Coordinates of C-alpha atoms in Angstrom, one line a residue:
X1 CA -9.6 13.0 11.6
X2 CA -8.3 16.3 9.7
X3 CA -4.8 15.5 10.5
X4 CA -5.0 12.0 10.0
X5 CA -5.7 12.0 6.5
X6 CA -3.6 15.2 5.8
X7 CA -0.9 13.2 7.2
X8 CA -1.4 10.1 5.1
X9 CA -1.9 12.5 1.8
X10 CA 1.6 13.9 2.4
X11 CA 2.6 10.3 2.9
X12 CA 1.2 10.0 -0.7
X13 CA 2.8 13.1 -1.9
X14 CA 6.1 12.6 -1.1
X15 CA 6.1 8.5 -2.1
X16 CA 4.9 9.4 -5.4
X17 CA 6.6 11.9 -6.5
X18 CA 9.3 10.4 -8.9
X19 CA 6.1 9.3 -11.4
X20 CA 5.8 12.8 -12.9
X21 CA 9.5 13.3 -13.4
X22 CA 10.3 9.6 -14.7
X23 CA 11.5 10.5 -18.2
X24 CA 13.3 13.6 -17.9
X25 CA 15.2 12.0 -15.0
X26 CA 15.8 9.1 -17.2
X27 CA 17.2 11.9 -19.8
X28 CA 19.3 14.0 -17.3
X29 CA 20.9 11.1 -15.9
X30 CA 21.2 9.0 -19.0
X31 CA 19.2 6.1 -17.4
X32 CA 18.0 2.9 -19.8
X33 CA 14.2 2.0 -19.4
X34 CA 14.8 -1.0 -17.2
X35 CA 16.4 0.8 -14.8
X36 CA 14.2 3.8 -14.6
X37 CA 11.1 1.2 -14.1
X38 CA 13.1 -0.5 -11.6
X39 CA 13.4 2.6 -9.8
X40 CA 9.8 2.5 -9.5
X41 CA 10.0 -0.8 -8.3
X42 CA 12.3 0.8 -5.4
X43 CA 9.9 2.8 -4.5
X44 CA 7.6 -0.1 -3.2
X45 CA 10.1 -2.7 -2.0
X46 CA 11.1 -1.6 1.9
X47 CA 7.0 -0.8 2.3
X48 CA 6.6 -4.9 2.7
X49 CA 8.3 -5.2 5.6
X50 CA 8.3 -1.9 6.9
X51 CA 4.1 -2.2 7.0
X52 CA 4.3 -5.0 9.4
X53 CA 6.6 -3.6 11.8
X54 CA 5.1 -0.2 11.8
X55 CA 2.2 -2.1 12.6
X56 CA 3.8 -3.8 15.6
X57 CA 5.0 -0.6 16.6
X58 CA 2.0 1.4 16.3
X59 CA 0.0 -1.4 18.8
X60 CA 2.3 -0.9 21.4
X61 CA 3.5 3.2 21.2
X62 CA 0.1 4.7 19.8
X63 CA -0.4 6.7 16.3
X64 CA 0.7 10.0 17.3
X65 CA 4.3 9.5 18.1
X66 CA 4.9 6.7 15.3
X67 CA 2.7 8.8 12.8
X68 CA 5.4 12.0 13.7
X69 CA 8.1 10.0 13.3
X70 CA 7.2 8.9 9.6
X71 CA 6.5 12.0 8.2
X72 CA 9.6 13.8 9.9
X73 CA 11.5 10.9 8.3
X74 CA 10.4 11.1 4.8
X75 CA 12.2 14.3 4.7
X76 CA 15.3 12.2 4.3
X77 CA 15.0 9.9 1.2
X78 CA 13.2 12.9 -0.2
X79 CA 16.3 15.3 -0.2
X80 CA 18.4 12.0 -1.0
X81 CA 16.6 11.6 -4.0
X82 CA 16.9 15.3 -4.8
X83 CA 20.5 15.5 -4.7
X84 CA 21.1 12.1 -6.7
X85 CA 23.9 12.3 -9.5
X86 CA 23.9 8.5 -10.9
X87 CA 21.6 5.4 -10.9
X88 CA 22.6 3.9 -7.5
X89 CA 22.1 6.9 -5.2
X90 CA 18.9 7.0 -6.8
X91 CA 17.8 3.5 -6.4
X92 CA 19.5 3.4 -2.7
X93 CA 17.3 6.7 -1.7
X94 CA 13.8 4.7 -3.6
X95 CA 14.6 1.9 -1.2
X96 CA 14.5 4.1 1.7
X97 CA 11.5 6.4 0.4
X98 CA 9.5 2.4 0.4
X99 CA 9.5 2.4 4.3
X100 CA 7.0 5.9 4.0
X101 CA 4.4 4.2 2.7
X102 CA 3.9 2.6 5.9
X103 CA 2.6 5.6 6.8
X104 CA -1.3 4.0 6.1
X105 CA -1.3 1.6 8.5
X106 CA -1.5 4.1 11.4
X107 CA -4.3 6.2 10.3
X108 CA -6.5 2.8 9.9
X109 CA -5.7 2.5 13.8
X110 CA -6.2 6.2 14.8
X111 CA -9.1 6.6 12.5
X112 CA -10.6 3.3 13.8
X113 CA -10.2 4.4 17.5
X114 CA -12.5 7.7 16.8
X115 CA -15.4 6.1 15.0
X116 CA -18.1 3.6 16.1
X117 CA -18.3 0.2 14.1
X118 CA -21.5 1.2 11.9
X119 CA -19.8 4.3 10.3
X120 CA -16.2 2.3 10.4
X121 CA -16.3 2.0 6.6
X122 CA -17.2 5.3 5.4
X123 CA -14.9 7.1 8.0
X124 CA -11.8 4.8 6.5
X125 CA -12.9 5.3 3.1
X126 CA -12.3 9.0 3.5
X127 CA -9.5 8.9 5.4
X128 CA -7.9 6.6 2.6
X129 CA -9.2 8.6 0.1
X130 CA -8.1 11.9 0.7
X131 CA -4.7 10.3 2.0
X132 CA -4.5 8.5 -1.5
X133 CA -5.5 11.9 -3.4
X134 CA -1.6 12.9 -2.1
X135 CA -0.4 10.5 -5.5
X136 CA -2.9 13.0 -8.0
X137 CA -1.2 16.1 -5.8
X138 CA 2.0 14.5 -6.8
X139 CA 1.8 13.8 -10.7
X140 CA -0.6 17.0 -11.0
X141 CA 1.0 19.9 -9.3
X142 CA 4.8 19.2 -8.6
X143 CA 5.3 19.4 -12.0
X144 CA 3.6 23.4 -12.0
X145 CA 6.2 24.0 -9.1
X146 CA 9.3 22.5 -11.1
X147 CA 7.9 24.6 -14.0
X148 CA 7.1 27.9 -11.7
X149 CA 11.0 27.7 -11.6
X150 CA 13.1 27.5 -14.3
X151 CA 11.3 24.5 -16.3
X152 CA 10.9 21.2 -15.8
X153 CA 13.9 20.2 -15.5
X154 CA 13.9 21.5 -12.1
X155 CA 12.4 18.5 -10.6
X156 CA 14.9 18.6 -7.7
X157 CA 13.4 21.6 -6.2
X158 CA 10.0 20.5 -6.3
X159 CA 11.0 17.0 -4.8
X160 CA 12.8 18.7 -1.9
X161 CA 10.6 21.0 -1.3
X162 CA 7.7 17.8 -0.5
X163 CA 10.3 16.6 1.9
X164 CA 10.1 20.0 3.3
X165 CA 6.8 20.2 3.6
X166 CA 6.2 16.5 5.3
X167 CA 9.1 17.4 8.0
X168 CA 7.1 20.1 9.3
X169 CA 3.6 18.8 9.4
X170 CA 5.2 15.8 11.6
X171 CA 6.2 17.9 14.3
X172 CA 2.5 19.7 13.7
X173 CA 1.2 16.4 14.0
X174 CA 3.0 15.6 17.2
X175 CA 1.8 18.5 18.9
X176 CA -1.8 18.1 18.4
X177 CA -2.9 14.6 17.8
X178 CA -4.1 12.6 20.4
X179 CA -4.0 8.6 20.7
X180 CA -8.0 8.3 21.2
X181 CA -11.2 10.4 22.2
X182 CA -10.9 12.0 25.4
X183 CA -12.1 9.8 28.6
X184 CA -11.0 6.4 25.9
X185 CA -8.3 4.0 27.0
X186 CA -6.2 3.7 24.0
X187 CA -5.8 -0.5 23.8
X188 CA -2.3 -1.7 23.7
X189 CA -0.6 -5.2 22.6
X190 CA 2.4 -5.6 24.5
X191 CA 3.3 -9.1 22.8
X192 CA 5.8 -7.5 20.2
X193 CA 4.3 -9.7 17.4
X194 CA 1.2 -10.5 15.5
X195 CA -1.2 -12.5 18.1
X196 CA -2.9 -15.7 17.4
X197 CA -6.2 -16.9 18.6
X198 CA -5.5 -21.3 17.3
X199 CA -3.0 -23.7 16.2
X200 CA -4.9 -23.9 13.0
X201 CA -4.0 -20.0 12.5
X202 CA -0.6 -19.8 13.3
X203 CA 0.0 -22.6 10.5
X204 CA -1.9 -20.3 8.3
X205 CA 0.0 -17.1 9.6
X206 CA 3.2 -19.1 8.7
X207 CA 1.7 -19.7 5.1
X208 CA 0.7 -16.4 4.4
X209 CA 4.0 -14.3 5.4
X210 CA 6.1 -16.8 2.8
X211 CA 4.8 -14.8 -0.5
X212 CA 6.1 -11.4 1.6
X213 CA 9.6 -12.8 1.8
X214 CA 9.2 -14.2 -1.9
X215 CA 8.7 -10.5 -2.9
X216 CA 11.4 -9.4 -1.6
X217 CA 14.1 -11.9 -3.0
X218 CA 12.9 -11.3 -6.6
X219 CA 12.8 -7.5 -6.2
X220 CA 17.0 -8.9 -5.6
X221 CA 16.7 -10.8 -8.2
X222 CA 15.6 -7.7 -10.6
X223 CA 18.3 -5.1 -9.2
X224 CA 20.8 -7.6 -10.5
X225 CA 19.2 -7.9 -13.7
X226 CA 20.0 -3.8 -14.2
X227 CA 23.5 -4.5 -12.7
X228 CA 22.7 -2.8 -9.3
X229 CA 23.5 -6.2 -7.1
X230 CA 26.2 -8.9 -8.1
X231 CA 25.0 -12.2 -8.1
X232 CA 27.0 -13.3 -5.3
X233 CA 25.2 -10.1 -3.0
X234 CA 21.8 -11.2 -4.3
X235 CA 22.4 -14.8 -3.2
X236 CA 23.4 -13.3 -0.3
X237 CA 20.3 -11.4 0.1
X238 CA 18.3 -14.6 -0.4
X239 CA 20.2 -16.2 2.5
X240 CA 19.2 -13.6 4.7
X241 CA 15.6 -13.5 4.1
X242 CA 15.2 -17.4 4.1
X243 CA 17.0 -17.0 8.2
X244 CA 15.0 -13.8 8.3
X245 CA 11.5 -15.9 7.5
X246 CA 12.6 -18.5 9.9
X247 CA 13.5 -16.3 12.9
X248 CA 10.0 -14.4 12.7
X249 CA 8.4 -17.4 12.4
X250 CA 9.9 -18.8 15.9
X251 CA 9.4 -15.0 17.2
X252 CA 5.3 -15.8 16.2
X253 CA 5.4 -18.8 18.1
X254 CA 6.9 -17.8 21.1
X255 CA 4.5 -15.2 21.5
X256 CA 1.8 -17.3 21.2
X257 CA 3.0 -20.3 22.3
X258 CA 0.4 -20.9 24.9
X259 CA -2.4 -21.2 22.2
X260 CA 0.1 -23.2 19.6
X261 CA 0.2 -25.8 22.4
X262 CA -2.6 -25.6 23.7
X263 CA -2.1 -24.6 27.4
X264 CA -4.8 -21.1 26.7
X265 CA -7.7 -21.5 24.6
X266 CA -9.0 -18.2 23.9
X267 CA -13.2 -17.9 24.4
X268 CA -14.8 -18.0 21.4
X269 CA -16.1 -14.3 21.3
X270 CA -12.1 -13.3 21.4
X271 CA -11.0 -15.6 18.5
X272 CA -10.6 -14.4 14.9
X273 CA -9.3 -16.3 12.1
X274 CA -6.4 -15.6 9.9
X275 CA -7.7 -17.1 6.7
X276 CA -10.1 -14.2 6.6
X277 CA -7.4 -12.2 7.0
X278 CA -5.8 -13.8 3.8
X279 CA -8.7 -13.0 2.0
X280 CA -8.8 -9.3 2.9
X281 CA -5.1 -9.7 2.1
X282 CA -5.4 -10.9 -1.2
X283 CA -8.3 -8.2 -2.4
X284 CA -6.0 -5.4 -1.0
X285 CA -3.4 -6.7 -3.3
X286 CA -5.0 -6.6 -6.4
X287 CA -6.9 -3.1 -5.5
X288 CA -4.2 -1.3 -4.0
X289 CA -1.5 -3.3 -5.3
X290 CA -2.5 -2.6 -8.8
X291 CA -3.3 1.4 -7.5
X292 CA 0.6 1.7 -6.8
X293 CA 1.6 0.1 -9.7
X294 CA -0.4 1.9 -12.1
X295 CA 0.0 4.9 -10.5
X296 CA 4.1 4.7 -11.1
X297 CA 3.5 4.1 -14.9
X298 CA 0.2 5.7 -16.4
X299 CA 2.6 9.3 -16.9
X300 CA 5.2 7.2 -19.0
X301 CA 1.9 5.6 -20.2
X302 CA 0.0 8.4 -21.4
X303 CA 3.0 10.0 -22.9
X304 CA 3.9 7.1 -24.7
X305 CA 0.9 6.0 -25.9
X306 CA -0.8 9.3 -27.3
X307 CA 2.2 11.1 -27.9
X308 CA 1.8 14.0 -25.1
X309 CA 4.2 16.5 -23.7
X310 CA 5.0 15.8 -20.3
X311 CA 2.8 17.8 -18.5
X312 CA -0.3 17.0 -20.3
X313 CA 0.6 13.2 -19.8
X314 CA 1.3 14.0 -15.9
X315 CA -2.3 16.0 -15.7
X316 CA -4.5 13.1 -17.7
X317 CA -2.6 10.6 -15.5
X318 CA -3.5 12.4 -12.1
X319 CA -7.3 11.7 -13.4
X320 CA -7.0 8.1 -12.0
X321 CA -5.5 9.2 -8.6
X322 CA -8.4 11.8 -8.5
X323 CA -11.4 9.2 -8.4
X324 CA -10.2 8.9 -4.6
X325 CA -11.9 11.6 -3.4
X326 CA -15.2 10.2 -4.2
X327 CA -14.7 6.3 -4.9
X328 CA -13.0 4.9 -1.6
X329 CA -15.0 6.3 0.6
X330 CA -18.2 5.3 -1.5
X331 CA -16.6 1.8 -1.0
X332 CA -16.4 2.2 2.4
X333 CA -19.9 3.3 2.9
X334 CA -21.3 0.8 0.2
X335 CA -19.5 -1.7 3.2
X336 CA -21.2 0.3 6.2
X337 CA -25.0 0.3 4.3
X338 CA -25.5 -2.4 1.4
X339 CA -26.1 -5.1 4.8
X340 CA -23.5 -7.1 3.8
X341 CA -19.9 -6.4 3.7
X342 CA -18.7 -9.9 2.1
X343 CA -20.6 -8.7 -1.1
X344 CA -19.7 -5.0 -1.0
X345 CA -16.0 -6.5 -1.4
X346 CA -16.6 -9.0 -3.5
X347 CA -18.6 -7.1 -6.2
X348 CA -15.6 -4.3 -5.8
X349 CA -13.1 -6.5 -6.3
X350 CA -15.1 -8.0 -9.3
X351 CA -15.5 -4.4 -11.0
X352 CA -11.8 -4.3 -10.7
X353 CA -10.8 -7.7 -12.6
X354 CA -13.5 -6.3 -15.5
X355 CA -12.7 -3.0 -15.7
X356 CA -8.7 -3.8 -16.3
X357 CA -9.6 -6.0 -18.6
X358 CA -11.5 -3.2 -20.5
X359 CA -8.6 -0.7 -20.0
X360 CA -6.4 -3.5 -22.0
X361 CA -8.5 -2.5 -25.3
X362 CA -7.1 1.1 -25.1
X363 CA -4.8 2.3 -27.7
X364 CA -4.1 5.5 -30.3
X365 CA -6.9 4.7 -32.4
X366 CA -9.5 5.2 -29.5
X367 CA -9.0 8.8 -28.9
X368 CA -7.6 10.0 -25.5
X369 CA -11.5 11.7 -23.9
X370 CA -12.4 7.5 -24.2
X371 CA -9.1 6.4 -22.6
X372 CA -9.4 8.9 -19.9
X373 CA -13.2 7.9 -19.1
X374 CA -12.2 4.4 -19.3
X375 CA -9.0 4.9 -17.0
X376 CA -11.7 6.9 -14.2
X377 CA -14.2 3.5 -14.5
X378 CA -11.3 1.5 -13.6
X379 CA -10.1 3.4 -10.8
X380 CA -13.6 3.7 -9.4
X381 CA -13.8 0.3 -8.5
X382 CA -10.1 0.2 -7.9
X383 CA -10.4 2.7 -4.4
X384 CA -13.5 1.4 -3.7
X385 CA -12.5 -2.3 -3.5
X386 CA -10.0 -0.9 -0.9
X387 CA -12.4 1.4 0.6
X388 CA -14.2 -1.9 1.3
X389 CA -11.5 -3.9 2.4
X390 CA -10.6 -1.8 5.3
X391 CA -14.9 -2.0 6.0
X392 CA -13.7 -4.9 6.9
X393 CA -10.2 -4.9 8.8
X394 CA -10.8 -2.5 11.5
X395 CA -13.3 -5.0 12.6
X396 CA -11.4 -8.3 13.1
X397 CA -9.8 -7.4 16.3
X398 CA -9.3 -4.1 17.8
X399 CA -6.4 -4.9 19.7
X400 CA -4.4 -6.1 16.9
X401 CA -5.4 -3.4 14.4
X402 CA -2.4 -2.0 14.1
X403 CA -0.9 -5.7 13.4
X404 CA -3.8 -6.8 11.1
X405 CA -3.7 -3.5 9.3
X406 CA 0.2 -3.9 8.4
X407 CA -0.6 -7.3 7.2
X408 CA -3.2 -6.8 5.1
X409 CA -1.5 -3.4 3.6
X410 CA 2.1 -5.4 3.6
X411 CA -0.1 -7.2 0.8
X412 CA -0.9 -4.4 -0.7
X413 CA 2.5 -3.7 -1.3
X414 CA 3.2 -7.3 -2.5
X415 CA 0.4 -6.4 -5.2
X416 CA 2.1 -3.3 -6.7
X417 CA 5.5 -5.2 -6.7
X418 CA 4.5 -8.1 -8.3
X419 CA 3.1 -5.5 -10.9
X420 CA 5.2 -3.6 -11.3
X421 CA 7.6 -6.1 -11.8
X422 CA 5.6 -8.1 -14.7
X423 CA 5.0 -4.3 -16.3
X424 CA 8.8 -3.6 -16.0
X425 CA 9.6 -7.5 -17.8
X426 CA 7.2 -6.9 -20.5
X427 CA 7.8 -5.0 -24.2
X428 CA 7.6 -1.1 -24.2
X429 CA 4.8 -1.4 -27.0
X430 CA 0.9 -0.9 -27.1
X431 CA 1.0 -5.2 -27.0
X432 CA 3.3 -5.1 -23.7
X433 CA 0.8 -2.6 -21.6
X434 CA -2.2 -4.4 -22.9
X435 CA -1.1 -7.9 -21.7
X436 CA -0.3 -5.9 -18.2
X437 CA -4.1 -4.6 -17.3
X438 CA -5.2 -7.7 -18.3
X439 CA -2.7 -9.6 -16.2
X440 CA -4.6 -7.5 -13.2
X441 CA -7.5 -8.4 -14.7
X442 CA -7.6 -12.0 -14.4
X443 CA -6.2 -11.8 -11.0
X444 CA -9.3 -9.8 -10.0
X445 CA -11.4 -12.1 -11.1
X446 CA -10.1 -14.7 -9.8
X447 CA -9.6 -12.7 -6.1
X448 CA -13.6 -12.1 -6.2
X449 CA -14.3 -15.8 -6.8
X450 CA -12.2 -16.4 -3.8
X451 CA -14.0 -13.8 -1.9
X452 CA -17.9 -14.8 -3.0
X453 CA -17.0 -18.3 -1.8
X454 CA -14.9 -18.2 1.1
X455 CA -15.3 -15.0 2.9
X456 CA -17.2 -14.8 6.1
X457 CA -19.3 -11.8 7.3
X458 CA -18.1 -10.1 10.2
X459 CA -20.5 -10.6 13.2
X460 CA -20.6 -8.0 16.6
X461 CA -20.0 -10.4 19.5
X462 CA -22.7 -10.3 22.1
X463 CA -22.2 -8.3 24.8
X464 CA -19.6 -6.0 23.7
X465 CA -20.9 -3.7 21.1
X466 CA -17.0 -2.7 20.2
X467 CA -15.6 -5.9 20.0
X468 CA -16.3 -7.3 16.4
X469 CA -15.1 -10.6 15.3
X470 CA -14.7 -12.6 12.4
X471 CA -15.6 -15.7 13.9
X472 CA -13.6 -19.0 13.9

């Protein structure tokens, strides 16, 4: 468990940290606001797809070597990013930092392997909120090691120096992790490819993978706004993803073709049913979705807004990141004791929609102590709305954990980009970032209605005290 979350807070550490240095890179590299906040945007764009295959991955080779490989990896965009000199390299080495935050999906496997299903919650809650404290360790202290040596302007040390770090924890990781508890056969899924249980659910599965590929082709569509892409490569790019969508959607079905024509029915105590997973998919995406996107732009935020210095705006930003320690693992054992899991989300999820509409009110005249209590309310329910989600998830189908995990945090990551996205279109003015919390407020709101009326409560099937279904 120790290394698990260690490894997904370096993860965190190293994904995160261009937010404290965003305007005095914009400065030393002459960059224009849209394109530093569509560096941000970077940042977030390859995790889509690169959840869902790290997912596939992880099912069939186990958490320990694809865990290893990730951190050892993140060592690359990280010095990449150090050594940029113009806007491209520094876009090109965001785009490869994105694939990193994949790095959560294996933990939710690993973690979900050591625990029993009664104490799933809490024990994910803590491993995704000391993994997610790795974004406070990034706006907080990197900035104390850029100053430690030579000022801040030394933000290429400290960024290098994460990569560093990461790199050697992977080959730590590698050498002692193991797969699952000693005398526990570690549950492969040798299909190559999310498994379905119906028909029904493979039409569904279709549905839902069409807004991941939609992402993607407007995060095109925004790096040739800022001149990054022609048009000609971004229609291009939208080619691609339209065969792309269409290959991995005849990939799906000859995995499960059996079941899609009905030659196998699976027994009812083995089926689960995707729309549930859409549900859990959409509540990720407006809790952790709106976690990374806020997370990339409360600095710039804070230093705007009450006219900070940069390190002071970097320290009262870290004070949302910090409510992970406490607040996603409360969610996750709200989810493990409340007796009801469907309302632990939903009434999460419905703390987030309100409490973003209350951070829309903030502004000079409030006095920073009441934006900074207000921006630790909202986050409360923000990590504990996740915490609950991933109650849930680990309990769909233990087979497919891996898979269902990189779905439903592949959604996460359509969240923060749609976010990020509306924050980076809108005005630079007190108007322009109250319009954004409320835009994630509404679509809280409207996630918990959608939760309170169509979610179903996870049931242990008879029998087999580990294998818990969301029943079709």
């Amino acid at each position: 468990m120790n290394y698990a979350w260690v490894a997904f807070f370096l993860t965190f550490v190293v994904w995160f940290n261009y937010a404290p240095f965003v305007t005095v890179i914009r400065e030393e590299l002459h960059l224009t606001i849209a394109q530093s906040r569509t560096i941000s945007l970077c940042n977030l764009a390859l995790t889509i797809p690169a959840r869902i295959i790290i997912g596939t991955i992880l099912d069939r080779l186990g958490p320990r070597v694809t865990f290893s490989a990730i951190l050892i990896y993140a060592a690359l965009p990280c010095w990449a990013f150090a050594g940029a000199q113009n806007f491209s390299q520094l876009v090109l080495s965001r785009l490869a930092m994105g694939i990193v935050g994949a790095g959560f999906v294996v933990g939710v496997r690993l973690v979900g392997d050591w625990f029993e299903s009664d104490d799933i919650g809490l024990a994910q809650g803590i491993y995704g909120g000391w993994g997610n404290f790795g974004s406070f360790a990034s706006q907080a202290f990197l900035p104390i090691v850029a100053l430690a040596n030579a000022g801040f302007e030394n933000w290429r040390l400290a960024i290098a120096l994460s990569g560093l770090i990461s790199l050697g924890f992977g080959v730590l990781f590698y050498l002692n992790v193991q797969n699952t508890p000693p005398g526990k056969r570690y549950q492969r899924s040798d299909r190559g490819g999310m498994e379905v249980t119906s028909r029904a659910s493979f039409w569904v599965l279709t549905l839902t993978n069409l807004p991941l590929f939609l992402v993607l082709g407007s995060i095109a569509w925004r790096l040739q706004l800022v001149n990054f892409l022609t048009p000609h490569t971004m229609y291009q790019i939208w080619l691609f993803l339209v065969g792309l969508f269409f290959l991995q959607t005849y990939h799906t079905f000859e995995i499960n073709r059996e079941v899609i024509l009905g030659q196998t029915i699976y027994p009812a105590k083995d089926r689960y049913q995707i729309g549930q997973l859409f549900i859990l998919e959409l509540a990720y995406a407006v809790s952790f979705g709106s976690e990374l996107a806020v997370v990339s732009m409360l600095p710039e935020y804070f230093e705007e807004t009450f006219n900070l210095g940069r390190q002071i705006a970097s320290l009262v930003a870290a004070t949302y990141p910090l409510m992970n320690l406490v607040a996603r693992p409360a969610g996750g054992l709200i989810s493990d004791k409340s007796g009801s899991r469907k309302w632990a989300l939903t009434l999460t999820i419905g703390g987030v929609g309100l409490s973003y509409l209350m951070m829309s009110k903030i502004n000079p005249s409030m006095g920073l102590p009441w934006a900074i209590l207000l921006t630790m309310f909202c986050a409360f329910f923000v990590f504990a709305g996740a915490g609950a989600t991933f109650g849930i998830a680990p309990l769909i189908e233990r087979r497919v954990t891996g898979q269902i995990a990189g779905n439903i945090s592949a959604y996460g990551s359509v969240g923060s980009v749609l976010y990020a996205m509306t924050y980076s279109l809108l005005p630079q003015t007190v108007a322009g970032n109250n319009a954004f919390f409320q835009i994630i407020g509404v679509t809280g709101m409207v996630v918990a209605c959608l939760c309170a009326l169509l979610l179903k409560e996870p049931k242990v099937a008879k029998g087999d005290a580990e294998s818990v279904t969301i029943s079709r």
